C-alpha cells in the first residue's frame, strides 16, 4: 500500500467513526479528502518532505485540519484523534460496514446495545435473535444482516481485477528487465481475467531460478517479502500477494497451462489425456503407455504442485515447452485463458468449434460516458477530444437523467437534457469522431424510464440503467425497460458492485430473449467495480441472440482504459466481434439504434 492509500484508508475510518457518532458534514469532508489523496499522483511523503503541511493542502479537498492529521501520521505513524475514537468504540469498522445494509450508525447501535465488535460477533448476535430486539431493528433487518455476512466475508479476501491487473503489469515489466528471465507471463485467475482475484500468479522461464528469486525479493515495489526459496517467492504489493514461480524453459508451457487453471479445466484436460495414455502435469505431457496401470498415478487429487519430485516426470516427454503443444497432445486447439472455466471449452477446442473471440482492437467506440453536466469530469468537448485521442471512431454522451437512485442533484431534468443536446450537436459539428447524443436514464423499481418520451425521441441513444431498489428480483423491471420503444441499451443490468453488493436477481434467459426480440443491447459495464453483465450471463445473452455493448461508463478520460476489463469479460462470455454493438462502425451503430 502506498502512503497515500494508507492515509486515505485511515481518513475513511475516521469518517465512519464520526458518522457513527452522528457528526454532520465532517464525514463527507474526510471521505472527499481520502478520495483525492488516493488519486493524487504525488506521494504524500514527498509533499510533506518538501513543503510540510502547506504542501499537503495543495491536494484537492485537503484543508489545514486534514493536512495536519496527514503530517501527524507521516511523523508518528498514528493519528491521535482516530486512536481515541477507536478506544471509545473498539469495533472492526471496515469489516462490519462491508456487510450490505450495515453502515457506521448501525455499527454504533449494535456496539452500544450488544457489544458487537467483529463480524463473528455480528453473526452470533443475529443467529441468537438479539438484533431484532434492539430498538430501531426488526426481524427483517436481522435476517438481511445474516444473509449478507458471507458475501462480506468472501469479498474481504479477494481483490478487484482492476486493482490486481495494474500490479501484475508492474511485476511483468520489472521481471522482463531482469537478465535471468527468459520468458514471463501471468497465470491464475488474473490470466483468465476473473473479476476478482485471490492472489497474483507470475511464471518465469529461466535456468537460474535463484537469480530470479533474488531479484524479485529485492523489487522496490514489494512492501514485504512473505517467502523466498530457490525457485519460488511471494511478496506483498499494495496489499496483494504476488506469487512467483521459476521453471526451466522446456517446461514453461506445461507450467503456464497448469498454473493458469482453472482447476476444473485442468481436471478435464487430464481426464482427456488419460484416455490417450498420456499424463499431463506442470512439468510436461508424458507418454505413459509403456508404464502399465500404475504409471498414470493418481492425478485427480489436488495435491500436486510443490514437490518437483522426479516421479512426476515419468515416461517419454511429448510436449511442454509451449501451451499449444500441451493442448495439441490431447487433440485440442489452444484454448484462450478466459475460456478455461470448464464450460465446454475443451469439447469446442477438440471439435474446432472455439469462438473467434472479440479483442480490444475490435472496439470502435464507447456508448456510455459522462461529462460535467452530471457527475463526470470533462466537458462535452473534452470528452469528445479524449475519445479521439484514445483512438475511438465515435463516442456517446450519456449523462445521468434525474430520477430514482440519483442523489444530490446529479441528474439532468428534461429541460437540461435539451440544453445539453444543443451543446452536443454543436460540438459534434466539428469533431474528429462521430458523436451520439444520449442519456443514461434510470429504470424505476416499476420498470418506468425517468425521462419524458419526447425528449428521449430527440436523442440518438438511450441507455437505461437500474440505480435504485437493487435487491429482490429485477427481471420484470428490466423487461419493462426493454419494452420501452426508446430504450437502446440496458446499462449495468444487475446493478452489482463487486465486493459491495450482489445486485438484484435477474432471470437472464428471459431478459436476453426479450432484448434479442426488441433489438435492445445489454451492456457489459467495464468499470472494474461492476463488470456487469457477468460473463456467465453474457454467454446466455449471446446464445439468445442478444447484442452486447461493451462500455466503460467513463466519468473521466483515463477511464477509457477500462475497456480492456469489459472486453475480457466479453471474451469470458464467449463473445465474437459480431455480438458486440460497438465493434460496428458508426453507421452500423446508427442502423442498430434506428432499427
Ligand atoms: P485465485 O488466486 O483464488 O483468484 O484463483 P487462481 O485460479 O489463481 O488459483 P491459485 O492462485 O490458487 O492457483 C493458480 C492456478 O494453479 C489454479 O488456477 C490452478 C492451479 N492449481 C493450484 N493449485 C492446484 C491444485 O492443487 N490442483 C490443481 N489441479 N490445480 C492447482
Ligand atoms: Ca491466483
Ligand atoms: Ca497463487
Ligand atoms: Zn450508471
XYZ file of C-alpha atoms and ligand atoms in Angstrom:
629
model
C 0.000 0.000 0.000
C 1.335 3.389 -0.848
C 1.430 6.037 1.832
C -1.390 7.835 0.011
C -3.538 4.707 0.294
C -2.665 4.297 3.962
C -3.649 7.875 4.793
C -6.840 7.611 2.722
C -7.849 4.397 4.494
C -7.370 5.999 7.913
C -9.347 9.100 6.931
C -12.167 6.868 5.720
C -12.151 5.079 9.054
C -12.325 8.459 10.796
C -15.261 9.427 8.592
C -17.062 6.227 9.606
C -16.390 6.845 13.290
C -17.682 10.408 13.042
C -20.756 9.296 11.133
C -21.341 6.629 13.787
C -21.490 9.461 16.334
C -23.962 11.404 14.228
C -21.492 14.175 13.399
C -22.761 16.225 10.456
C -20.819 17.298 7.416
C -17.330 16.257 8.576
C -17.647 12.634 7.403
C -18.180 13.695 3.805
C -15.272 16.156 4.044
C -12.996 13.350 5.218
C -14.220 10.984 2.513
C -13.689 13.513 -0.256
C -10.198 14.226 1.034
C -9.492 10.479 1.175
C -10.550 10.080 -2.475
C -8.348 12.952 -3.572
C -5.337 11.728 -1.607
C -5.749 8.243 -3.043
C -5.941 9.621 -6.584
C -3.129 12.176 -6.125
C -0.162 11.418 -8.360
C 2.448 12.848 -5.976
C 3.230 10.821 -2.845
C 2.155 12.451 0.417
C 5.558 11.772 1.969
C 7.241 13.663 -0.887
C 4.938 16.656 -0.430
C 5.489 16.560 3.304
C 9.274 16.368 3.000
C 9.494 19.228 0.558
C 6.871 21.602 1.886
C 5.400 20.316 5.161
C 1.712 20.735 5.870
C 1.351 23.603 3.419
C 2.382 21.392 0.546
C -0.213 18.803 1.584
C -3.002 21.356 1.234
C -2.179 21.520 -2.477
C -4.109 18.246 -2.809
C -7.729 18.890 -3.792
C -10.180 18.786 -0.889
C -7.374 18.777 1.703
C -7.622 21.661 4.155
C -5.450 22.562 7.135
C -7.053 20.098 9.539
C -6.623 17.098 7.255
C -3.129 18.197 6.216
C -2.147 18.287 9.861
C -3.556 14.793 10.504
C -1.709 13.512 7.436
C 1.522 15.061 8.686
C 0.920 13.566 12.120
C 0.562 10.126 10.593
C 3.714 10.524 8.497
C 5.682 11.712 11.532
C 4.357 9.407 14.261
C 2.652 6.504 12.495
C -0.688 7.326 14.167
C -3.490 9.852 14.166
C -4.229 10.674 17.805
C -7.866 11.561 17.248
C -8.526 8.309 15.416
C -6.831 6.370 18.228
C -9.217 7.988 20.695
C -12.247 7.211 18.560
C -11.119 3.603 18.285
C -10.639 3.358 22.025
C -14.107 4.704 22.626
C -15.637 2.249 20.170
C -13.259 -0.671 19.545
C -15.030 -2.118 16.522
C -13.701 -3.568 13.268
C -15.339 -0.760 11.349
C -14.137 -1.830 7.940
C -15.247 -5.442 8.315
C -18.653 -4.598 9.791
C -19.552 -1.919 7.257
C -18.651 -4.370 4.484
C -21.954 -6.085 5.275
C -24.605 -4.697 2.950
C -27.157 -2.725 4.965
C -24.738 -2.114 7.848
C -23.458 1.451 7.998
C -21.459 3.234 10.684
C -24.617 4.200 12.598
C -25.781 0.588 12.706
C -22.333 -0.388 13.940
C -22.640 2.155 16.757
C -26.133 0.992 17.765
C -25.127 -2.658 17.836
C -21.931 -1.906 19.707
C -23.797 0.042 22.373
C -26.674 -2.394 22.718
C -24.893 -5.724 22.278
C -21.157 -5.066 22.332
C -20.737 -6.198 18.711
C -17.118 -5.570 17.675
C -16.376 -8.075 14.918
C -18.084 -9.927 12.061
C -18.174 -13.030 14.255
C -19.928 -11.057 17.000
C -22.405 -9.729 14.462
C -23.156 -13.188 13.157
C -23.574 -14.631 16.647
C -25.928 -11.811 17.666
C -28.043 -12.262 14.553
C -28.186 -16.029 14.976
C -29.234 -15.630 18.605
C -32.062 -13.297 17.562
C -30.623 -10.447 19.630
C -30.522 -7.853 16.883
C -34.287 -7.834 16.334
C -34.680 -6.793 19.977
C -32.568 -3.649 19.591
C -34.625 -0.515 19.147
C -34.799 0.533 15.503
C -34.154 -3.026 14.294
C -36.539 -5.832 13.456
C -36.596 -9.456 12.306
C -36.312 -8.415 8.638
C -33.149 -6.350 9.251
C -31.694 -9.153 11.303
C -32.398 -11.641 8.547
C -30.799 -9.364 5.928
C -27.694 -8.925 8.032
C -27.363 -12.659 8.499
C -27.811 -13.234 4.782
C -25.196 -10.651 3.791
C -22.421 -11.703 6.170
C -20.969 -14.496 3.966
C -20.731 -12.128 0.981
C -18.910 -9.557 3.127
C -16.515 -12.192 4.457
C -15.749 -13.511 0.996
C -15.323 -10.060 -0.529
C -12.723 -9.071 2.032
C -10.487 -11.888 0.854
C -10.472 -11.041 -2.857
C -9.179 -8.024 -4.738
C -10.726 -6.446 -7.775
C -9.276 -7.316 -11.157
C -8.949 -3.572 -11.704
C -6.614 -3.341 -8.692
C -4.687 -6.544 -9.337
C -4.071 -6.137 -13.062
C -2.004 -2.940 -12.703
C 0.107 -4.665 -10.024
C 0.641 -7.626 -12.349
C 1.594 -5.305 -15.209
C 4.242 -3.720 -12.994
C 5.542 -7.144 -11.969
C 5.765 -8.208 -15.607
C 7.681 -5.156 -16.718
C 10.036 -5.442 -13.755
C 10.756 -9.110 -14.435
C 11.106 -8.584 -18.190
C 14.021 -6.276 -17.463
C 15.892 -8.937 -15.454
C 18.731 -10.706 -17.295
C 17.945 -14.116 -15.734
C 14.388 -14.030 -17.108
C 13.808 -15.646 -20.492
C 10.015 -15.504 -20.586
C 7.427 -14.234 -18.181
C 3.643 -14.315 -18.070
C 0.862 -14.044 -15.543
C -1.065 -17.205 -14.687
C -4.002 -17.983 -12.395
C -7.286 -16.144 -12.196
C -5.652 -12.957 -13.424
C -4.747 -14.507 -16.758
C -8.320 -15.766 -17.004
C -9.468 -12.197 -16.193
C -11.776 -13.193 -13.381
C -13.494 -10.124 -11.912
C -11.955 -10.737 -8.503
C -8.525 -12.133 -7.716
C -7.270 -14.107 -4.727
C -3.601 -13.619 -5.477
C -1.433 -12.746 -8.453
C 0.479 -15.645 -10.008
C 3.528 -14.888 -12.130
C 5.513 -17.501 -14.017
C 9.059 -17.079 -15.326
C 11.141 -19.272 -17.627
C 14.819 -19.191 -16.735
C 17.717 -21.507 -15.950
C 18.853 -19.663 -12.824
C 15.840 -19.702 -10.512
C 17.779 -18.308 -7.563
C 18.847 -15.226 -9.520
C 15.231 -14.508 -10.482
C 14.008 -15.038 -6.918
C 16.713 -12.736 -5.537
C 15.815 -10.001 -7.993
C 12.117 -10.376 -7.241
C 12.647 -10.271 -3.466
C 14.558 -7.021 -3.997
C 11.861 -5.440 -6.161
C 11.354 -1.922 -4.858
C 7.562 -2.123 -5.254
C 7.408 -5.030 -2.789
C 6.259 -3.840 0.633
C 7.053 -7.148 2.240
C 8.717 -10.452 1.297
C 6.461 -13.253 2.525
C 8.763 -16.061 1.471
C 11.684 -16.634 -0.862
C 13.125 -20.040 -1.821
C 15.256 -21.273 -4.705
C 12.598 -21.198 -7.426
C 9.557 -19.701 -5.683
C 8.866 -16.471 -3.846
C 5.912 -14.454 -2.609
C 5.800 -10.745 -1.926
C 3.127 -8.266 -0.965
C 2.476 -5.256 -3.219
C -0.269 -2.723 -2.443
C -1.901 -5.268 -0.145
C -1.869 -8.005 -2.790
C 0.061 -11.230 -2.618
C 2.192 -11.872 -5.706
C 3.434 -15.452 -6.136
C 6.404 -16.051 -8.410
C 7.483 -19.413 -9.794
C 10.533 -20.023 -11.956
C 10.701 -23.064 -14.249
C 13.161 -24.210 -16.913
C 12.273 -23.042 -20.431
C 11.473 -26.566 -21.662
C 8.675 -26.821 -19.084
C 7.320 -23.288 -19.349
C 4.265 -24.136 -21.461
C 3.200 -27.001 -19.221
C 3.665 -24.888 -16.103
C 1.802 -21.940 -17.612
C -1.055 -24.234 -18.568
C -1.148 -25.806 -15.113
C -0.941 -22.610 -13.086
C -3.429 -20.760 -15.244
C -6.176 -23.159 -14.200
C -8.945 -23.173 -13.591
C -8.716 -26.285 -11.515
C -11.862 -27.702 -13.139
C -10.481 -27.042 -16.605
C -7.251 -28.822 -15.672
C -9.087 -31.837 -14.284
C -10.995 -32.135 -17.558
C -7.762 -31.791 -19.557
C -6.075 -34.528 -17.520
C -9.033 -36.844 -17.965
C -8.816 -36.389 -21.717
C -5.079 -37.104 -21.515
C -5.608 -40.313 -19.556
C -7.804 -41.647 -22.374
C -4.766 -41.275 -24.635
C -2.337 -42.914 -22.178
C -0.821 -39.536 -21.513
C -0.027 -37.858 -18.248
C -0.261 -34.068 -18.022
C 1.225 -32.143 -15.133
C 3.040 -28.881 -14.512
C 6.288 -30.380 -15.915
C 5.033 -31.561 -19.268
C 2.974 -34.133 -21.119
C 4.324 -37.671 -20.840
C 3.552 -40.851 -22.739
C 2.884 -43.441 -20.048
C 1.564 -46.218 -22.303
C 4.648 -48.363 -21.558
C 4.323 -47.993 -17.788
C 1.231 -50.041 -17.109
C -1.669 -49.060 -14.943
C 0.318 -47.611 -12.010
C 2.171 -45.200 -14.237
C -0.759 -42.894 -14.646
C -0.598 -42.242 -10.915
C -3.460 -40.561 -9.151
C -3.686 -37.131 -10.723
C -7.239 -36.323 -9.868
C -6.319 -35.232 -6.373
C -5.447 -31.657 -5.652
C -2.099 -32.271 -4.021
C 0.327 -31.882 -6.920
C 2.464 -28.825 -7.231
C 5.014 -28.198 -4.578
C 7.276 -31.165 -4.873
C 9.377 -31.292 -8.043
C 9.654 -34.989 -7.488
C 11.279 -36.889 -10.350
C 8.302 -39.243 -10.205
C 6.271 -36.519 -11.846
C 8.407 -36.708 -14.973
C 7.793 -40.339 -15.890
C 7.521 -41.804 -19.366
C 8.562 -40.147 -22.573
C 8.087 -36.376 -22.721
C 5.887 -35.500 -25.697
C 5.051 -31.855 -25.018
C 5.533 -28.999 -22.588
C 7.625 -26.185 -23.975
C 4.577 -24.293 -25.203
C 0.949 -24.309 -24.144
C -0.064 -25.073 -27.722
C 1.935 -28.307 -27.537
C 0.111 -29.345 -24.366
C -3.324 -28.876 -25.925
C -2.214 -30.427 -29.192
C -1.104 -33.560 -27.328
C -4.715 -34.166 -26.265
C -6.066 -33.357 -29.723
C -7.286 -29.891 -28.874
C -6.636 -26.408 -30.178
C -5.070 -23.875 -27.788
C -7.782 -22.542 -25.507
C -7.817 -18.801 -24.726
C -7.314 -18.438 -20.946
C -10.612 -16.570 -20.479
C -12.495 -19.707 -21.557
C -10.767 -22.100 -19.163
C -13.647 -22.455 -16.718
C -14.882 -25.922 -17.705
C -17.901 -24.558 -19.536
C -17.474 -26.738 -22.631
C -14.293 -25.177 -23.940
C -12.290 -28.406 -24.269
C -15.034 -30.064 -26.289
C -15.126 -26.994 -28.529
C -11.325 -26.990 -28.799
C -11.420 -30.631 -29.883
C -14.195 -30.073 -32.431
C -12.629 -26.973 -33.998
C -15.580 -25.005 -32.626
C -13.915 -22.393 -30.415
C -15.282 -18.867 -30.903
C -13.190 -16.182 -32.605
C -13.174 -14.009 -29.513
C -13.566 -10.234 -29.588
C -10.402 -8.196 -28.890
C -9.881 -4.621 -27.677
C -8.689 -3.742 -31.182
C -12.176 -4.603 -32.477
C -13.843 -1.967 -30.288
C -14.602 1.155 -32.330
C -16.202 3.462 -29.785
C -17.761 3.920 -26.374
C -21.520 4.251 -25.932
C -21.802 5.119 -22.214
C -19.842 8.160 -20.965
C -20.411 11.052 -18.567
C -19.439 14.723 -18.565
C -19.530 17.554 -16.045
C -23.177 18.057 -16.978
C -23.823 15.244 -14.482
C -21.127 13.647 -12.301
C -18.330 13.301 -14.875
C -15.160 15.365 -15.071
C -14.764 16.509 -18.703
C -16.754 18.991 -20.720
C -18.603 17.595 -23.728
C -15.818 18.886 -25.984
C -13.215 17.431 -23.629
C -14.848 14.016 -23.676
C -15.076 14.036 -27.457
C -11.418 15.042 -27.842
C -10.368 12.373 -25.364
C -12.299 9.741 -27.308
C -10.483 10.792 -30.484
C -7.121 10.684 -28.685
C -7.913 7.232 -27.372
C -8.419 6.068 -30.947
C -12.180 5.659 -30.927
C -14.215 6.372 -34.073
C -17.232 7.523 -32.082
C -18.437 8.287 -28.590
C -21.820 8.724 -26.940
C -22.556 11.413 -24.373
C -24.859 9.745 -21.854
C -25.152 11.837 -18.732
C -27.391 10.837 -15.871
C -31.006 11.869 -16.029
C -32.692 12.762 -12.787
C -34.816 10.039 -11.233
C -34.723 7.110 -8.795
C -31.251 6.466 -7.482
C -29.836 9.879 -8.389
C -28.945 11.888 -5.328
C -27.611 15.396 -4.763
C -28.947 16.955 -7.938
C -26.611 14.877 -10.143
C -29.112 14.028 -12.875
C -30.420 16.275 -15.645
C -34.113 17.085 -15.941
C -35.865 17.199 -19.308
C -35.105 20.857 -19.895
C -31.410 20.436 -19.061
C -31.234 17.449 -21.364
C -32.495 19.635 -24.226
C -29.930 22.322 -23.390
C -27.194 19.748 -23.331
C -28.388 18.299 -26.604
C -27.817 21.659 -28.298
C -24.247 21.737 -26.965
C -23.586 18.147 -28.029
C -24.820 18.885 -31.552
C -22.584 21.965 -31.717
C -19.527 20.022 -30.549
C -20.353 17.174 -32.928
C -20.440 19.548 -35.889
C -16.674 19.931 -35.940
C -15.485 16.897 -34.010
C -12.947 14.352 -35.295
C -15.176 11.460 -34.225
C -18.865 10.707 -34.623
C -20.833 11.797 -31.575
C -24.067 10.219 -30.394
C -26.220 12.431 -28.214
C -27.677 10.300 -25.474
C -28.708 9.935 -21.888
C -28.423 7.422 -19.085
C -31.980 7.241 -17.808
C -32.918 5.437 -14.595
C -35.095 2.369 -14.550
C -37.503 2.733 -11.639
C -38.495 -0.153 -9.394
C -41.625 -0.486 -11.536
C -39.688 -0.508 -14.812
C -40.530 3.067 -15.754
C -37.899 5.185 -17.524
C -37.131 8.526 -15.903
C -37.237 10.886 -18.920
C -40.160 12.201 -20.995
C -40.728 10.230 -24.195
C -40.486 13.282 -26.478
C -37.032 14.113 -25.061
C -35.901 10.521 -25.465
C -37.111 10.622 -29.060
C -34.865 13.596 -29.860
C -31.768 11.767 -28.639
C -29.705 9.344 -30.719
C -29.111 6.838 -27.949
C -30.870 5.929 -24.722
C -29.058 3.876 -22.096
C -31.430 2.868 -19.300
C -29.928 1.552 -16.073
C -31.133 0.486 -12.643
C -29.663 2.675 -9.882
C -32.107 2.045 -7.031
C -34.017 -0.796 -5.396
C -31.201 -3.226 -6.185
C -32.386 -6.127 -4.096
C -35.024 -8.714 -4.772
C -35.891 -9.746 -8.297
C -35.165 -7.244 -11.065
C -36.414 -9.285 -14.008
C -39.752 -7.540 -14.518
C -38.354 -4.028 -14.347
C -35.683 -4.895 -16.911
C -38.309 -6.489 -19.170
C -40.402 -3.312 -18.901
C -37.424 -1.116 -19.800
C -36.550 -3.360 -22.754
C -40.144 -2.997 -23.937
C -39.888 0.798 -23.918
C -39.703 1.911 -27.564
C -36.930 4.471 -26.989
C -34.520 2.335 -24.955
C -31.460 1.151 -26.904
C -29.117 -0.233 -24.244
C -29.704 -1.582 -20.732
C -26.776 -0.318 -18.640
C -25.154 -2.419 -15.872
C -28.239 -4.670 -15.829
C -27.899 -6.259 -12.387
C -26.521 -3.217 -10.569
C -23.932 -5.311 -8.774
C -20.878 -3.679 -7.222
C -18.102 -6.214 -6.810
C -17.272 -6.886 -3.150
C -20.001 -4.409 -2.125
C -23.420 -5.605 -3.207
C -24.609 -8.531 -5.282
C -27.229 -6.559 -7.288
C -30.766 -7.667 -7.989
C -31.612 -11.140 -9.249
C -32.212 -11.427 -12.959
C -33.708 -14.261 -14.984
C -31.125 -13.751 -17.670
C -32.735 -16.117 -20.181
C -35.953 -14.120 -20.217
C -34.178 -10.761 -20.234
C -31.821 -11.816 -23.026
C -34.677 -13.270 -25.080
C -36.621 -10.018 -24.796
C -33.537 -7.926 -25.583
C -32.925 -10.010 -28.713
C -36.566 -9.617 -29.818
C -36.688 -5.877 -29.188
C -33.266 -5.048 -30.606
C -32.024 -3.701 -27.275
C -28.372 -4.209 -26.375
C -27.300 -5.469 -22.954
C -24.275 -3.724 -21.513
C -21.094 -5.131 -20.124
C -20.169 -2.193 -17.954
C -16.361 -2.257 -17.994
C -15.880 -0.290 -14.806
C -13.810 -2.697 -12.662
C -16.171 -2.160 -9.730
C -19.030 -3.517 -11.820
C -18.186 -5.880 -14.700
C -21.928 -6.196 -15.109
C -23.198 -8.268 -17.012
C -21.082 -11.049 -15.581
C -19.548 -13.470 -18.065
C -21.907 -16.384 -17.419
C -24.833 -14.079 -18.233
C -23.040 -12.864 -21.348
C -22.897 -16.430 -22.622
C -26.644 -16.810 -22.135
C -27.300 -13.449 -23.799
C -25.184 -14.281 -26.822
C -26.828 -17.679 -27.171
C -30.232 -15.975 -27.101
C -29.107 -13.754 -29.964
C -28.906 -10.552 -27.939
C -26.435 -7.822 -28.805
C -23.825 -6.825 -26.222
C -22.443 -3.307 -25.698
C -19.009 -3.104 -24.022
C -18.922 0.353 -22.441
C -16.699 1.999 -19.858
C -19.222 4.337 -18.207
C -16.251 6.754 -18.190
C -16.540 9.663 -15.779
C -13.045 10.899 -16.744
C -10.893 10.383 -19.832
C -8.470 7.943 -18.178
C -11.403 5.568 -17.677
C -11.472 4.756 -21.393
C -8.717 2.294 -20.458
C -11.295 0.213 -18.589
C -12.387 -1.098 -21.962
C -9.960 -3.990 -21.574
C -11.773 -5.242 -18.486
C -15.026 -5.163 -20.430
C -13.573 -6.876 -23.476
C -12.053 -9.658 -21.407
C -15.371 -10.133 -19.620
C -16.955 -10.417 -23.075
C -14.317 -12.993 -24.006
C -15.096 -14.943 -20.823
C -18.675 -14.897 -22.120
C -17.571 -16.368 -25.496
C -18.327 -13.120 -27.415
C -17.262 -12.672 -31.006
C -16.938 -9.192 -32.579
C -20.276 -9.639 -34.355
C -22.030 -9.955 -30.996
C -20.814 -6.548 -29.850
C -22.623 -3.372 -30.879
C -19.636 -1.082 -30.536
C -17.446 -3.288 -32.690
C -19.549 -1.970 -35.573
C -18.652 1.240 -37.359
C -20.669 4.394 -36.672
C -23.112 3.643 -39.489
C -23.627 0.160 -38.143
C -24.395 1.565 -34.707
C -26.767 4.114 -36.239
C -28.588 1.342 -38.077
C -28.975 -0.591 -34.815
C -30.264 2.482 -32.958
C -32.776 3.294 -35.665
C -33.856 -0.290 -36.213
P -7.424 -17.059 -7.123
O -5.993 -16.815 -6.853
O -8.181 -17.550 -5.936
O -8.100 -15.878 -7.726
O -7.559 -18.226 -8.207
P -6.428 -18.969 -9.042
O -7.137 -19.718 -10.105
O -5.377 -18.012 -9.471
O -5.871 -20.006 -8.004
P -4.441 -20.179 -7.293
O -3.691 -18.904 -7.205
O -4.707 -20.908 -6.023
O -3.681 -21.200 -8.247
C -3.342 -20.857 -9.571
C -3.668 -21.981 -10.505
O -2.835 -23.115 -10.239
C -5.070 -22.514 -10.405
O -5.971 -21.805 -11.215
C -4.921 -23.936 -10.869
C -3.546 -24.306 -10.430
N -3.551 -25.029 -9.167
C -3.124 -24.548 -7.994
N -3.236 -25.477 -7.044
C -3.771 -26.542 -7.621
C -4.134 -27.831 -7.168
O -3.979 -28.154 -6.007
N -4.674 -28.692 -8.080
C -4.849 -28.310 -9.372
N -5.377 -29.171 -10.226
N -4.515 -27.135 -9.823
C -3.983 -26.251 -8.979
Ca -4.147 -16.703 -8.067
Ca -1.329 -18.365 -6.104
Zn -24.949 4.155 -14.307
